[in-house]
Short mmCIF file of C-alpha atoms in Angstrom, two decimals:
data_model
loop_
_atom_site.label_atom_id
_atom_site.label_comp_id
_atom_site.label_asym_id
_atom_site.label_seq_id
_atom_site.Cartn_x
_atom_site.Cartn_y
_atom_site.Cartn_z
CA MET A 1 -29.84 9.70 6.08
CA THR A 2 -26.90 7.33 6.47
CA ARG A 3 -27.77 5.64 3.18
CA ILE A 4 -27.90 9.01 1.37
CA LEU A 5 -24.51 10.08 2.73
CA ILE A 6 -22.89 6.77 1.79
CA LYS A 7 -24.35 7.05 -1.72
CA SER A 8 -23.02 10.62 -1.99
CA GLN A 9 -19.57 9.50 -0.85
CA LEU A 10 -19.48 6.69 -3.42
CA LEU A 11 -20.71 8.97 -6.23
CA GLN A 12 -18.03 11.50 -5.34
CA PHE A 13 -15.40 8.76 -5.52
CA ILE A 14 -16.64 7.50 -8.90
CA SER A 15 -17.09 10.96 -10.42
CA SER A 16 -13.48 11.91 -9.67
CA SER A 17 -12.45 9.72 -12.60
CA PHE A 18 -14.83 11.40 -15.06
CA ILE A 19 -14.77 15.10 -14.04
CA ASN A 20 -11.90 17.53 -14.58
CA LYS A 21 -11.10 19.08 -11.19
CA LYS A 22 -9.66 22.23 -12.77
CA SER A 23 -12.58 23.18 -15.00
CA GLY A 24 -15.39 21.17 -13.38
CA LYS A 25 -16.36 19.84 -16.81
CA ARG A 26 -17.01 16.23 -17.68
CA LYS A 27 -14.14 14.32 -19.27
CA SER A 28 -14.53 12.15 -22.32
CA GLN A 29 -16.44 9.12 -21.03
CA ILE A 30 -14.93 6.68 -23.53
CA SER A 31 -11.31 7.63 -22.78
CA GLY A 32 -12.02 7.77 -19.04
CA ILE A 33 -13.59 4.32 -19.02
CA ILE A 34 -10.75 2.84 -21.10
CA ILE A 35 -8.05 4.38 -18.88
CA ASN A 36 -9.78 3.23 -15.68
CA ILE A 37 -10.30 -0.30 -17.00
CA LEU A 38 -6.66 -0.57 -18.10
CA THR A 39 -5.40 0.81 -14.77
CA VAL A 40 -7.54 -1.57 -12.73
CA ALA A 41 -6.71 -4.52 -14.97
CA ILE A 42 -2.96 -3.93 -14.75
CA GLY A 43 -3.12 -3.45 -10.97
CA VAL A 44 -5.19 -6.59 -10.43
CA LEU A 45 -2.96 -8.61 -12.75
CA VAL A 46 0.26 -7.52 -11.01
CA ILE A 47 -1.14 -8.19 -7.52
CA ASN A 48 -2.59 -11.58 -8.51
CA LEU A 49 0.60 -12.78 -10.17
CA GLY A 50 2.70 -11.68 -7.21
CA MET A 51 0.34 -13.27 -4.67
CA LEU A 52 0.10 -16.53 -6.62
CA LYS A 53 3.89 -16.82 -6.56
CA ILE A 54 4.08 -16.06 -2.82
CA SER A 55 1.18 -18.42 -2.06
CA LYS A 56 2.73 -21.36 -3.91
CA GLU A 57 6.04 -20.88 -2.07
CA LEU A 58 4.25 -20.84 1.30
CA ILE A 59 1.67 -23.59 0.84
CA LEU A 60 4.03 -26.40 -0.25
CA PRO A 61 6.10 -26.78 2.97
CA LEU A 62 3.08 -26.06 5.18
CA HIS A 63 0.87 -28.58 3.36
CA GLU A 64 3.51 -31.25 3.85
CA TYR A 65 3.13 -30.93 7.66
CA HIS A 66 -0.70 -30.43 7.48
CA LEU A 67 -0.40 -26.80 8.61
CA GLU A 68 -2.79 -25.23 6.10
CA TRP A 69 -4.36 -23.20 8.93
CA LEU A 70 -0.99 -21.46 9.45
CA TYR A 71 -0.89 -20.66 5.75
CA LEU A 72 -4.29 -18.92 5.99
CA LEU A 73 -3.07 -16.86 8.96
CA MET A 74 0.10 -15.79 7.14
CA ILE A 75 -1.84 -14.71 4.04
CA SER A 76 -4.33 -12.86 6.26
CA PHE A 77 -1.52 -11.06 8.09
CA LEU A 78 0.00 -9.95 4.78
CA ALA A 79 -3.39 -8.68 3.54
CA ILE A 80 -3.99 -6.77 6.79
CA LEU A 81 -0.53 -5.18 6.65
CA VAL A 82 -0.78 -4.00 3.04
CA GLY A 83 -4.44 -2.95 3.28
CA THR A 84 -3.86 -0.95 6.47
CA MET A 85 -0.77 0.84 5.20
CA ILE A 86 -2.58 1.91 2.01
CA SER A 87 -5.86 2.88 3.72
CA ILE A 88 -4.28 4.79 6.57
CA PHE A 89 -2.98 7.49 4.17
CA ASN A 90 -6.59 8.27 3.15
CA THR A 91 -8.11 8.15 6.63
CA HIS A 92 -7.00 11.62 7.73
CA GLU A 93 -8.15 13.33 4.53
CA VAL A 94 -11.46 11.48 4.14
CA VAL A 95 -12.57 11.02 7.76
CA PHE A 96 -11.12 14.00 9.62
CA ALA A 97 -10.42 16.74 7.08
CA PRO A 98 -12.96 16.67 4.21
CA LYS A 99 -14.06 20.04 2.85
CA ASP A 100 -17.77 19.44 3.48
CA ASN A 101 -17.46 18.78 7.23
CA ASP A 102 -18.69 22.27 8.18
CA LEU A 103 -21.68 21.94 5.85
CA LEU A 104 -22.71 18.55 7.23
CA LEU A 105 -22.31 19.69 10.84
CA ALA A 106 -24.58 22.69 10.12
CA LEU A 107 -27.33 20.35 8.88
CA PRO A 108 -29.56 18.22 11.16
CA VAL A 109 -27.47 15.13 10.40
CA PRO A 110 -26.49 12.72 13.21
CA VAL A 111 -22.76 12.39 13.82
CA ARG A 112 -23.18 8.62 13.53
CA SER A 113 -24.38 9.00 9.93
CA ILE A 114 -21.40 11.22 9.03
CA ILE A 115 -18.94 8.72 10.51
CA ALA A 116 -20.60 5.79 8.72
CA SER A 117 -20.39 7.56 5.34
CA ARG A 118 -16.73 8.47 5.87
CA LEU A 119 -15.73 5.00 7.03
CA SER A 120 -17.58 3.35 4.14
CA TYR A 121 -15.07 4.95 1.75
CA ILE A 122 -12.12 3.69 3.81
CA TYR A 123 -13.72 0.23 3.99
CA ILE A 124 -14.02 0.04 0.20
CA ILE A 125 -10.36 0.96 -0.31
CA GLY A 126 -8.97 -1.33 2.40
CA GLY A 127 -11.40 -4.13 1.64
CA THR A 128 -10.57 -4.07 -2.07
CA ILE A 129 -6.81 -4.20 -1.46
CA SER A 130 -7.09 -6.97 1.14
CA ALA A 131 -9.46 -8.98 -1.07
CA LEU A 132 -7.05 -8.74 -4.02
CA ILE A 133 -4.40 -10.31 -1.79
CA MET A 134 -6.65 -12.85 -0.09
CA ILE A 135 -8.45 -14.29 -3.14
CA PRO A 136 -5.31 -15.62 -4.96
CA GLY A 137 -4.13 -17.05 -1.65
CA ILE A 138 -7.44 -18.84 -1.08
CA VAL A 139 -7.45 -20.16 -4.65
CA THR A 140 -3.99 -21.65 -4.03
CA TYR A 141 -5.28 -23.04 -0.72
CA TYR A 142 -8.06 -24.99 -2.43
CA HIS A 143 -5.63 -26.45 -4.95
CA ASN A 144 -4.03 -28.32 -2.05
CA VAL A 145 -6.97 -28.83 0.35
CA GLN A 146 -10.26 -30.61 -0.28
CA MET A 147 -13.16 -28.20 -0.58
CA SER A 148 -16.14 -28.50 1.79
CA ALA A 149 -19.15 -26.42 2.80
CA GLY A 150 -17.54 -25.47 6.10
CA SER A 151 -14.27 -24.42 4.49
CA ILE A 152 -16.10 -22.28 1.90
CA VAL A 153 -18.05 -20.49 4.64
CA ALA A 154 -14.82 -20.01 6.61
CA SER A 155 -12.99 -18.63 3.54
CA VAL A 156 -15.73 -16.09 2.79
CA SER A 157 -15.80 -15.13 6.46
CA LEU A 158 -12.02 -14.76 6.45
CA VAL A 159 -12.09 -12.25 3.58
CA ILE A 160 -14.81 -10.20 5.31
CA ILE A 161 -13.13 -10.34 8.73
CA VAL A 162 -9.79 -9.25 7.26
CA SER A 163 -11.47 -6.23 5.61
CA ILE A 164 -13.11 -5.29 8.95
CA VAL A 165 -9.76 -5.57 10.76
CA VAL A 166 -8.15 -3.37 8.09
CA LEU A 167 -10.89 -0.77 8.62
CA MET A 168 -10.40 -0.81 12.40
CA LEU A 169 -6.61 -0.50 12.19
CA SER A 170 -6.85 2.28 9.57
CA THR A 171 -9.28 4.17 11.77
CA ILE A 172 -7.08 3.80 14.83
CA GLY A 173 -4.01 4.87 12.85
CA GLY A 174 -5.71 7.95 11.38
CA TRP A 175 -7.13 8.80 14.79
CA ALA A 176 -3.67 8.60 16.36
CA CYS A 177 -2.27 10.91 13.66
CA VAL A 178 -5.01 13.48 14.28
CA ALA A 179 -4.48 13.26 18.05
CA PHE A 180 -0.78 13.90 17.55
CA MET A 181 -1.34 16.81 15.16
CA SER A 182 -3.94 18.41 17.47
CA ARG A 183 -1.22 18.84 20.10
CA ASN A 184 0.86 20.94 17.70
CA SER A 185 0.31 24.54 16.79
CA ASN A 186 -1.32 25.43 13.49
CA LYS A 187 2.07 26.58 12.24
CA SER A 188 3.66 23.16 12.69
CA LYS A 189 0.76 20.90 11.66
CA LYS A 190 1.90 20.54 8.06
CA ARG A 191 5.42 19.80 9.21
CA ALA A 192 4.11 17.16 11.61
CA ASN A 193 2.05 15.67 8.78
CA ALA A 194 5.15 15.41 6.59
CA LEU A 195 7.17 13.79 9.39
CA MET A 196 4.41 11.28 10.08
CA THR A 197 4.20 10.39 6.39
CA VAL A 198 7.94 9.81 6.21
CA GLY A 199 7.79 7.79 9.43
CA ALA A 200 4.90 5.69 8.10
CA LEU A 201 6.82 4.89 4.93
CA ALA A 202 9.88 3.94 7.01
CA ILE A 203 7.75 1.63 9.18
CA TYR A 204 6.15 0.13 6.08
CA TYR A 205 9.54 -0.54 4.52
CA PHE A 206 10.82 -2.08 7.78
CA LEU A 207 7.79 -4.35 8.11
CA PHE A 208 7.99 -5.36 4.46
CA VAL A 209 11.63 -6.36 4.87
CA LYS A 210 10.96 -8.01 8.23
CA ILE A 211 7.95 -10.01 7.08
CA THR A 212 9.94 -11.77 4.34
CA GLY A 213 12.41 -12.91 6.99
CA ILE A 214 9.58 -14.10 9.22
CA PHE A 215 7.99 -16.10 6.40
CA GLU A 216 11.35 -17.69 5.53
CA GLU A 217 11.97 -18.59 9.17
CA VAL A 218 8.50 -20.14 9.49
CA THR A 219 8.90 -22.27 6.34
CA ASP A 220 12.39 -23.41 7.45
CA ASN A 221 11.20 -24.47 10.92
CA VAL A 222 7.66 -25.41 10.04
CA GLY A 223 7.70 -28.85 11.69
CA LYS A 224 8.86 -27.74 15.15
CA LEU A 225 6.67 -24.64 15.10
CA GLY A 226 3.53 -26.57 14.15
CA GLU A 227 4.01 -29.21 16.84
CA LYS A 228 4.69 -26.60 19.52
CA VAL A 229 1.62 -24.51 18.68
CA GLN A 230 -0.75 -27.47 18.29
CA SER A 231 0.34 -29.19 21.50
CA SER A 232 -0.44 -26.11 23.62
CA ASN A 233 -3.77 -25.21 21.93
CA HIS A 234 -2.35 -21.77 21.37
CA LEU A 235 -4.72 -18.89 20.51
CA ILE A 236 -3.13 -18.65 17.05
CA TYR A 237 -3.87 -22.33 16.45
CA LEU A 238 -7.52 -21.92 17.50
CA ILE A 239 -7.99 -18.93 15.16
CA GLY A 240 -6.35 -20.88 12.35
CA GLN A 241 -8.69 -23.81 12.94
CA ALA A 242 -11.67 -21.45 12.81
CA PHE A 243 -10.64 -20.24 9.36
CA SER A 244 -9.97 -23.82 8.23
CA GLY A 245 -13.65 -24.74 8.63
CA ASN A 246 -14.38 -25.21 12.36
CA ILE A 247 -17.79 -23.47 12.49
CA GLY A 248 -17.93 -23.31 16.30
CA LEU A 249 -14.60 -21.49 16.60
CA LEU A 250 -15.53 -19.34 13.59
CA MET A 251 -18.67 -18.10 15.38
CA ILE A 252 -16.54 -17.10 18.38
CA VAL A 253 -14.14 -15.19 16.12
CA TRP A 254 -17.09 -13.39 14.49
CA ILE A 255 -18.47 -12.41 17.91
CA VAL A 256 -15.09 -11.03 19.04
CA VAL A 257 -14.53 -9.06 15.81
CA ILE A 258 -18.04 -7.58 15.81
CA ALA A 259 -17.73 -6.65 19.50
CA CYS A 260 -14.38 -4.91 18.91
CA ALA A 261 -15.76 -3.06 15.86
CA LEU A 262 -18.85 -1.85 17.76
CA LEU A 263 -16.74 -0.78 20.74
CA LEU A 264 -14.37 1.17 18.46
CA PHE A 265 -17.31 2.79 16.65
CA PHE A 266 -18.94 3.80 19.96
CA VAL A 267 -15.74 5.37 21.34
CA PHE A 268 -14.96 6.98 17.98
CA GLU A 269 -18.44 8.52 17.82
CA LYS A 270 -17.94 10.16 21.21
CA LYS A 271 -14.56 11.68 20.28
CA TYR A 272 -15.08 12.45 16.57
CA LEU A 273 -16.93 15.75 16.91
CA GLY A 274 -14.31 17.14 19.27
CA TYR A 275 -11.42 16.38 16.93
CA ILE A 276 -12.93 17.76 13.72
CA THR A 277 -14.01 21.00 15.42
CA LYS A 278 -10.67 21.39 17.21
CA GLN A 279 -8.82 21.16 13.90
CA ASN A 280 -10.54 24.29 12.61
CA ALA A 281 -9.81 26.31 15.73
CA ARG A 282 -7.61 29.36 15.33
CA VAL A 283 -5.68 31.12 18.04
CA VAL A 284 -5.87 34.89 17.58
CA LYS A 285 -2.84 36.80 18.82
CA ALA A 286 -2.46 40.53 19.22
CA PHE A 287 -0.17 42.16 16.68
CA ASP A 288 3.15 43.32 18.07
CA ALA A 289 5.26 45.50 15.80
CA GLY A 290 8.32 44.58 17.81
CA GLN A 291 8.11 40.99 16.59
CA ILE A 292 8.76 41.99 12.97
CA LYS A 293 12.20 40.89 11.79
CA THR A 294 13.81 42.12 8.63
CA LYS A 295 15.80 40.00 6.20
CA SER A 296 17.59 40.60 2.96
CA GLN A 297 15.76 39.92 -0.30
CA ALA A 298 17.64 36.69 -0.99
CA ASN A 299 17.23 35.37 2.58
CA THR A 300 13.51 36.19 2.51
CA LEU A 301 13.02 34.17 -0.66
CA VAL A 302 15.05 31.26 0.73
CA TYR A 303 13.00 31.35 3.95
CA LYS A 304 9.78 31.28 1.89
CA ASP A 305 10.96 28.27 -0.12
CA ILE A 306 12.06 26.41 3.03
CA LYS A 307 8.64 26.93 4.61
CA ARG A 308 6.91 25.65 1.49
CA TYR A 309 9.19 22.61 1.35
CA LEU A 310 8.57 21.69 5.01
CA SER A 311 4.81 22.24 4.72
CA CYS A 312 4.27 19.95 1.72
CA ALA A 313 4.57 16.23 2.48
CA THR A 314 4.44 15.21 -1.18
CA TYR A 315 7.27 17.64 -1.98
CA ILE A 316 9.48 16.04 0.67
CA LEU A 317 8.61 12.46 -0.24
CA ASN A 318 8.83 12.71 -4.03
CA CYS A 319 11.79 15.06 -4.37
CA SER A 320 14.14 14.04 -1.54
CA PHE A 321 14.92 10.40 -2.29
CA GLY A 322 18.65 11.13 -2.24
CA THR A 323 18.57 12.75 1.20
CA VAL A 324 16.52 9.91 2.71
CA PHE A 325 18.69 7.26 1.03
CA MET A 326 21.95 8.82 2.23
CA MET A 327 20.65 9.21 5.79
CA VAL A 328 19.60 5.54 5.86
CA LEU A 329 22.99 4.46 4.50
CA SER A 330 24.74 6.71 7.02
CA VAL A 331 23.02 4.88 9.86
CA LEU A 332 23.88 1.55 8.24
CA MET A 333 27.50 2.61 7.84
CA LEU A 334 27.78 3.24 11.57
CA PHE A 335 27.13 -0.44 12.28
CA LYS A 336 28.19 -2.28 9.12
CA GLY A 337 30.56 0.18 7.48
CA ASN A 338 33.73 -1.90 7.79
CA ASP A 339 32.03 -5.03 6.48
CA ILE A 340 30.55 -3.16 3.50
CA PHE A 341 33.87 -1.59 2.59
CA LYS A 342 35.73 -4.91 2.84
CA LEU A 343 33.12 -6.46 0.57
CA ILE A 344 33.63 -3.68 -2.01
CA GLU A 345 37.40 -4.16 -1.89
CA MET A 346 37.00 -7.91 -2.40
CA MET A 347 34.73 -7.36 -5.40
CA ILE A 348 37.25 -5.09 -7.15
CA ASP A 349 40.43 -6.63 -5.81
CA SER A 350 41.96 -6.54 -9.28
CA ASN A 351 42.34 -2.76 -9.14
CA ILE A 352 42.27 -1.17 -5.70
CA ASN A 353 42.86 2.28 -7.25
CA PHE A 354 39.29 2.21 -8.51
CA VAL A 355 37.76 2.35 -4.98
CA PRO A 356 37.84 6.19 -4.62
CA ILE A 357 36.28 6.66 -8.07
CA LEU A 358 33.60 4.11 -7.19
CA ASN A 359 32.84 5.85 -3.88
CA ILE A 360 32.52 9.27 -5.53
CA SER A 361 30.35 7.99 -8.36
CA LEU A 362 27.96 6.21 -6.01
CA ILE A 363 27.60 9.35 -3.87
CA CYS A 364 26.93 11.47 -6.97
CA ILE A 365 24.28 8.99 -8.14
CA MET A 366 22.55 9.27 -4.76
CA ILE A 367 22.79 13.08 -5.00
CA SER A 368 21.01 12.94 -8.37
CA LEU A 369 17.97 11.34 -6.68
CA ASN A 370 17.18 14.73 -5.12
CA THR A 371 14.98 16.70 -7.52
CA ILE A 372 13.96 19.61 -5.29
CA THR A 373 14.44 22.26 -7.98
CA ALA A 374 12.66 20.23 -10.69
CA PRO A 375 9.16 21.45 -9.64
CA SER A 376 10.29 24.68 -7.89
CA ILE A 377 9.08 27.11 -10.58
CA SER A 378 5.86 25.16 -11.16
CA LEU A 379 5.11 25.31 -7.42
CA GLU A 380 4.81 29.09 -7.64
CA GLY A 381 1.71 28.45 -9.73
CA LYS A 382 -0.48 31.39 -10.62
CA ASN A 383 1.28 33.47 -7.94
CA LEU A 384 4.50 33.58 -9.96
CA TRP A 385 3.61 37.08 -11.15
CA ILE A 386 3.72 38.26 -7.52
CA LEU A 387 7.27 36.99 -7.15
CA LYS A 388 8.28 38.59 -10.45
CA SER A 389 6.69 41.91 -9.51
CA LEU A 390 8.94 42.25 -6.44
CA PRO A 391 12.07 44.41 -6.73
CA VAL A 392 14.19 41.27 -7.11
CA ARG A 393 16.27 40.26 -10.11
CA GLU A 394 15.43 37.02 -11.90
CA TRP A 395 18.92 35.70 -11.20
CA THR A 396 18.31 36.16 -7.45
CA ILE A 397 15.12 34.07 -7.72
CA ILE A 398 17.03 31.33 -9.52
CA LYS A 399 19.80 31.38 -6.91
CA THR A 400 17.31 30.98 -4.05
CA LYS A 401 15.89 27.83 -5.65
CA ILE A 402 19.42 26.42 -6.00
CA LYS A 403 20.27 27.33 -2.39
CA LEU A 404 17.28 25.38 -1.06
CA HIS A 405 18.28 22.30 -3.07
CA TYR A 406 21.92 22.61 -2.04
CA PHE A 407 21.17 23.07 1.66
CA ILE A 408 18.89 20.01 1.84
CA THR A 409 21.34 17.87 -0.13
CA ILE A 410 24.72 18.92 1.29
CA VAL A 411 24.01 18.01 4.93
CA PRO A 412 23.57 14.23 4.36
CA VAL A 413 26.38 14.34 1.78
CA LEU A 414 28.85 15.70 4.35
CA ILE A 415 27.72 13.17 6.97
CA PHE A 416 28.10 10.31 4.52
CA ASP A 417 31.47 11.63 3.30
CA ALA A 418 32.80 11.86 6.85
CA GLU A 419 31.82 8.27 7.66
CA LEU A 420 33.16 6.99 4.35
CA LEU A 421 36.55 8.70 4.71
CA VAL A 422 36.96 7.47 8.29
CA ILE A 423 36.18 3.88 7.29
CA ALA A 424 38.15 3.93 4.00
CA ARG A 425 41.21 5.61 5.61
CA GLN A 426 42.27 7.30 2.38
CA ASN A 427 45.18 9.73 2.11
CA LEU A 428 44.77 13.51 2.31
CA PHE A 429 44.60 14.08 -1.46
CA VAL A 430 41.87 11.48 -2.03
CA SER A 431 39.89 12.75 0.96
CA ALA A 432 40.10 16.37 -0.23
CA MET A 433 39.08 15.49 -3.79
CA THR A 434 36.19 13.34 -2.55
CA LEU A 435 34.86 16.25 -0.51
CA LEU A 436 35.29 18.78 -3.32
CA ILE A 437 33.63 16.64 -6.00
CA THR A 438 30.68 15.55 -3.85
CA MET A 439 30.15 19.11 -2.58
CA LEU A 440 30.11 20.51 -6.11
CA TYR A 441 27.80 17.97 -7.72
CA PRO A 442 24.58 19.13 -5.94
CA LEU A 443 25.02 22.50 -7.70
CA PHE A 444 24.92 20.77 -11.09
CA THR A 445 21.85 18.63 -10.31
CA ALA A 446 20.08 21.66 -8.79
CA GLY A 447 20.77 23.73 -11.89
CA LEU A 448 19.77 20.88 -14.19
CA GLY A 449 16.39 20.35 -12.54
CA LEU A 450 15.69 24.09 -12.44
CA PHE A 451 16.60 24.55 -16.11
CA ILE A 452 14.32 21.69 -17.18
CA ASN A 453 11.46 23.19 -15.14
CA LEU A 454 12.06 26.64 -16.66
CA MET A 455 11.79 25.18 -20.15
CA LYS A 456 8.35 23.72 -19.48
CA PRO A 457 6.71 24.91 -16.23
CA LYS A 458 3.21 23.84 -15.20
CA LEU A 459 1.48 26.72 -13.45
CA ASN A 460 -2.24 25.88 -13.81
CA TRP A 461 -2.38 23.16 -11.16
CA THR A 462 -5.04 22.71 -8.46
CA SER A 463 -3.05 20.47 -6.11
CA GLU A 464 0.64 20.65 -5.21
CA SER A 465 0.94 16.89 -5.64
CA THR A 466 0.30 17.40 -9.37
CA VAL A 467 3.73 19.02 -9.84
CA THR A 468 5.69 17.45 -6.96
CA ARG A 469 5.08 13.82 -7.86
CA LEU A 470 7.40 12.02 -10.26
CA ASN A 471 7.00 13.48 -13.74
CA VAL A 472 8.99 13.84 -16.94
CA GLY A 473 11.09 16.70 -15.53
CA SER A 474 12.02 14.89 -12.31
CA ILE A 475 12.78 11.62 -14.08
CA THR A 476 14.89 13.42 -16.71
CA THR A 477 16.85 15.16 -13.95
CA MET A 478 17.54 11.87 -12.19
CA VAL A 479 18.47 10.04 -15.39
CA ILE A 480 20.90 12.72 -16.59
CA GLY A 481 22.24 13.46 -13.10
CA GLY A 482 22.81 9.77 -12.37
CA GLY A 483 24.00 8.90 -15.86
CA ILE A 484 26.98 11.29 -15.86
CA PRO A 485 28.79 9.77 -12.83
CA LEU A 486 27.86 6.30 -14.07
CA ILE A 487 29.47 7.00 -17.45
CA ILE A 488 32.57 8.46 -15.78
CA MET A 489 32.84 5.38 -13.56
CA ILE A 490 32.57 2.99 -16.53
CA GLU A 491 35.08 4.97 -18.58
CA SER A 492 37.49 5.02 -15.62
CA ILE A 493 37.32 1.22 -15.44
CA LYS A 494 38.07 0.98 -19.15
CA MET A 495 41.05 3.34 -18.88
CA MET A 496 42.48 1.45 -15.91
CA ASP A 497 42.16 -1.87 -17.73
CA LEU A 498 43.56 -0.45 -20.95
CA TYR A 499 46.62 1.44 -19.74
CA ARG A 500 47.42 -0.47 -16.51
CA VAL A 501 48.96 2.62 -14.94
CA GLU A 502 49.95 2.33 -11.30
CA ASN A 503 48.70 5.02 -8.92
CA SER A 504 46.14 6.17 -11.49
CA THR A 505 43.80 7.45 -8.78
CA LYS A 506 45.20 11.00 -8.73
CA PRO A 507 44.95 11.78 -12.47
CA LEU A 508 41.48 10.22 -12.66
CA MET A 509 40.21 12.20 -9.68
CA VAL A 510 41.69 15.43 -11.05
CA SER A 511 39.99 14.74 -14.39
CA TYR A 512 36.74 13.99 -12.55
CA PHE A 513 37.02 17.30 -10.69
CA ILE A 514 37.78 19.30 -13.87
CA ILE A 515 34.80 17.76 -15.68
CA GLU A 516 32.55 18.60 -12.77
CA VAL A 517 33.79 22.20 -12.49
CA LEU A 518 33.17 22.70 -16.21
CA ALA A 519 29.71 21.12 -15.93
CA VAL A 520 28.73 23.32 -12.96
CA ALA A 521 30.12 26.47 -14.60
CA GLY A 522 28.32 25.69 -17.85
CA MET A 523 25.04 25.03 -16.05
CA MET A 524 25.27 28.29 -14.06
CA LEU A 525 26.08 30.23 -17.24
CA LEU A 526 23.14 28.61 -19.00
CA LEU A 527 20.80 29.59 -16.15
CA LYS A 528 22.16 33.14 -15.99
CA THR A 529 21.53 33.69 -19.70
CA VAL A 530 18.84 31.41 -21.12
CA GLY A 531 17.24 30.66 -17.73
CA VAL A 532 16.84 34.32 -16.79
CA LYS A 533 15.30 35.14 -20.19
CA LYS A 534 12.93 32.20 -19.92
CA LEU A 535 11.82 33.18 -16.39
CA ARG A 536 11.24 36.74 -17.59
CA LYS A 537 8.87 35.51 -20.31
CA ILE A 538 6.82 33.13 -18.12
CA TYR A 539 3.40 34.48 -17.20
#
């Protein structure tokens, strides 16, 4: 039974590339095969080239001090980190929340067989990613170390052990996410999922930045570190020796890894059934007419859009780059704000009047990274007719989409503006104009993204990620929204260099403000005329 379930899981994974999920019909086999081969080839090529470069930079200083075992451990750690972070995003969906769980549980199928089939999929993903990182590193290793039978056995064992460790860490990570979500109500599970996804990406970014520093520190102090570890027979040194070809130590490592994997599988088997059945539980509450709250038409639509935004992790991740970026920079400004501002002043010391224009332009570019309205009409999908059948004007629908974008964008903008103005210590006029310009620009980017989506909406989707991920509309919004302040900034530099006018900040900022007011007014007028007509014709 386990073999049948694993085969079914693999066939389902392979068929997803050749079957159209919308219609259920088979795609063109030739085009599907060509696209898949090109995608895999490009991915493998990029990973191999990157790993070969990293491997060569690591192996040279370590080989000089005969610390090849440390090199193998560093490559293994990198493979485990990347493989785990990629696999862990699939663990919840594949292991804990697949659509056929109820069907399998109704059949006389052992829970152990279900778990084995689910984990086989995660093992293939994590094992493939880790192997793509490990193989170039091992090839570089053998260019500098003499090959032997023991080292070949150790290298093959290392690739397999790394894939098993990736599977265990992915399982533990997905299990922890499900345990956390099971403590929340059904209403807040999607929100918790979105927060965990954002947190995972933040941790991944932190580890990626941190690991480069660790590798640099190791290569800079490789001599002292190697002597210290070898002299004390440290556990890290013994593991490194096992992977360098010491068969006795390698057997011990295999025993420990297999024991940990079996222990995890045993505990997971005992808890798995409880988690997947608890997820489908529903708390039934008695209806109380007194709990009904009334809202205006506009507020009701805004509330609906906010709930959709918070419940869709891909919507938050793909369309809120600007908000995340500004919040990260706001935290950084609290600790390094003065140093950053002094560095900017030193870089443009030739014309200090340009600093306010630079600040405003950079904020507007970050604002343009938010594309919340770009998929907002497409997200209504086939239910758009329900929204249009309500006694609500089309202009009110458009305004609610803009309000959602503005609310999510303006909060980090104001926080960043406040920190910037305190650190920069600008006069009242510059401060007021900075606030006005940066508070107006989200209206333009919101209108721009919404107008582009109205021109070519995509309503026949089967998954929200189809319309919320980066597409032509979102990229066009970011390019145009970021290009305008960039052009204004460049033209301001040219004018300052050309005319050499003292105290040119005020006229430039007034011009900036007038251009922005005209742009916002033009965009709103375009939406109120062409946008309303286009929304009326969409079915």
